[in-house]
Amino acid sequence: MRDRRTTAILSALLAASLAAFAGPVPAQADPTEPNQVQGLTVAQGDGYATLAWTPVDGATDYQIERTPVAADDTATGPAVITGVWRPNRQINNSSPTFADAGFNPGARFQWRVRARFGTTAEAYSAPVAGTTRAPWGDPAVPGENLRTQWETTLAAQYTSDVNEYAYTAAVDELSDRVRVTEIGRTALGRPINMFVIGYPTPPATPAAVAATSPLMVNCNVHGNEPGDREACLIMARQLAFSNDPRTLDLLSHTTVLIVPTINGDGRAANTRGNSTGQDLNRDYSLIRQPETFALVRMLRDYRPVAGYDGHEFGNSSAGDLPMLPPRHQNVAQSIFDESQHMIEGHMYSQGAKDGWWPCPYGCNGGGNVGLSEETILRNTLGLKNVVNSLLELRSSGGTTRPDEGNTANNRRRKTFSALWTFQQFLDYHRANLKEITSARADAITFQVSNTGRIVFRGSRPIPAYPSPHPGEAPPPLDAPRDGQVLDQAPCAYKLTEEQYNGERTDGPAGQRTTVAQRLAAHGHKVVKVADGYVVPLAQPERGLIPLLLDGQAVEKLVDAERVYPTVTGERSGQLVVSGVTCLRDATVTGPVRVRAGGTLIATGSSITGPVDAGGAAGVFLTDTAVEGPVRVAQSSGPVVIVDATVTGPVDVSGNRGDAPLVAANTVTGPLSCGGNTQAPDNLGLSNSVEGPKSGQCASL
């Protein structure tokens, strides 16, 4: 998707710093040299320097040279080619930039750039010298002076688990903006900590955090891919102690959630998988492992609206920063579109400004990657209506970063490129929160309507752009195969007692969870009926439920029974619900009464008459119009009233199950809620109510 809107807030935030800094003075070379680069400038960032220059007509690429120098700019070491600029690095390749990285922050260097025509190198530009930005934080200020093991060893060592815990605790202790919470434990018992960061203090409860439309960074799922983790630990310090206007503005408008190490066992062992050998990024839907179970439960409680998931990628020909949105076809179109805009509309353009090279994951011969497995976090997040992207740090320097035979140089480039990405993610969320939350709202209302086919495996295409362009080589399309599409979605799935509560054999011994526990961790609503358990699809994560419960699914938990609609078309007279009744595209003229123990699931329907449910096992009223009052009282199970249009009063009272969902409804009349065991929730989607809102629904 091409950039479709401006980001006015981001521009305003940048304006102050740009006004205070007119930019570096361009270096002018001797104009008598043919094809010599002119106008070289160097601007310093966190762990990188952005070089920009005037292009030379007809040049095929450019080489970047860096030389260590003393304060008087005399060389203290040899000149080295550290980068090669090619036109597919950026969308506006007529204004070349390059993010030179890998050096030790705080050192001083001289840079030169030369054009090449094929393999023929032209004269270098005039040199530009500068001191790179020191590691963030004043060494004399408590909190700011904290450093990770990776920083203190100049990237010779990664931060150990012991050092991470000490660093995390110190940040927590010294900053009022930070609360560190343990969201779970690894299979071997290591804590999985999460930074909760807000200004002046973070909200006190998960529900209060959810109300701020938070964003999340998951930093280290594969233990042998630690570059993002180091970036996250540095960013946590910056957010905790920086007093610059941008940081304070960001944290005043949202809450930042950072999970530095979900796979602590794999990080300690430097292995891709956890201690059982499981690739955790193939388990986020099934949540067989304690690590993935903990993260998914956190998503349920904290409800981030946007996320990034950090990895490293072994293709040395790829861009610096391969990225990818959630591609599974059950992800709502609005989530896919907004995720793509974050990547192509923001990361591509900002990368071109700062000299980084984002591209689609799989670009430039990356192979059969970036597919549609729902077990992968970017797809799981998309199915949970979270705008998000994968981030893959290119593991090796390759031909465009030839000075990374030095391990520390390679590690620094990866970590500081991740830090740049995550900071850009914060800026995107701040400037585009309205669009992000709108995409989420559209996704939830689409999902609860239970419309459209079910795809068990199959990805959305990533468009290819004409070369040269960062998006010229997208990943392959894995279209649904035969048997991987269900055109007529059921109303619900029914599980037996054994399927729901029976002992499982998947997962680590002694830490296995039942299907009941896993569905609860996902936040899926389940109705207890006389002979089993019913999971309606008329709920916010409709796209994920069949992937877990349908016998046709590729990686399922159980082979549950499909429950199809029982009432469709026109029906006159009173409708009495005593068992499980599913209405889809039905027109009911007459009252609907749900008896004690009955379950009503109505989607895409019209009811002319009152809906009265007293003591029901469950009530799901979504994408449905009711001309008459709606009363749901004393239910023992879930209550979901989302995207309904009610001409009359709505009363939700005395229900004993989970928090009733009352969201995105249009009510011509009063909305009253009281005496529910858990207060109703609107998931951040306000109800339009012409009458008064009272009781537990007063703020909905």
Tab-separated table of C-alpha atoms in Angstrom, residues 2 16 30 44 87 91 99 103 178 222 253 335 372 402 422 449-450 457 494 511 526 553 558 560 573 576 628 654 684:
chain	number	residue	atom	x	y	z
A	2	ARG	CA	1.278	3.445	-0.829
A	16	ALA	CA	11.098	21.789	17.330
A	30	ASP	CA	36.943	19.969	-5.898
A	44	GLN	CA	24.335	11.545	14.244
A	87	PRO	CA	19.053	2.315	-5.409
A	91	ILE	CA	11.698	4.825	-2.010
A	99	ALA	CA	22.824	4.765	7.932
A	103	PHE	CA	31.025	1.639	15.346
A	178	VAL	CA	8.099	2.194	35.193
A	222	HIS	CA	14.283	-16.991	19.507
A	253	HIS	CA	-0.833	9.565	25.698
A	335	ILE	CA	-5.816	-4.725	10.417
A	372	SER	CA	0.343	-17.693	6.920
A	402	PRO	CA	31.298	-5.278	4.275
A	422	PHE	CA	11.133	0.534	17.786
A	449	SER	CA	-20.620	-10.596	12.653
A	450	ASN	CA	-19.332	-14.095	11.741
A	457	ARG	CA	-4.217	-21.679	5.842
A	494	LYS	CA	-19.293	-27.863	20.515
A	511	GLN	CA	3.116	-27.786	33.004
A	526	VAL	CA	-17.452	-20.473	26.179
A	553	ALA	CA	-7.663	-26.980	10.638
A	558	VAL	CA	-9.370	-30.641	19.070
A	560	ALA	CA	-14.918	-30.147	17.764
A	573	GLY	CA	-44.514	-15.377	16.209
A	576	VAL	CA	-38.631	-19.489	22.670
A	628	GLY	CA	-37.987	-3.457	21.163
A	654	GLY	CA	-27.046	-9.512	37.570
A	684	GLY	CA	-12.581	0.543	23.848
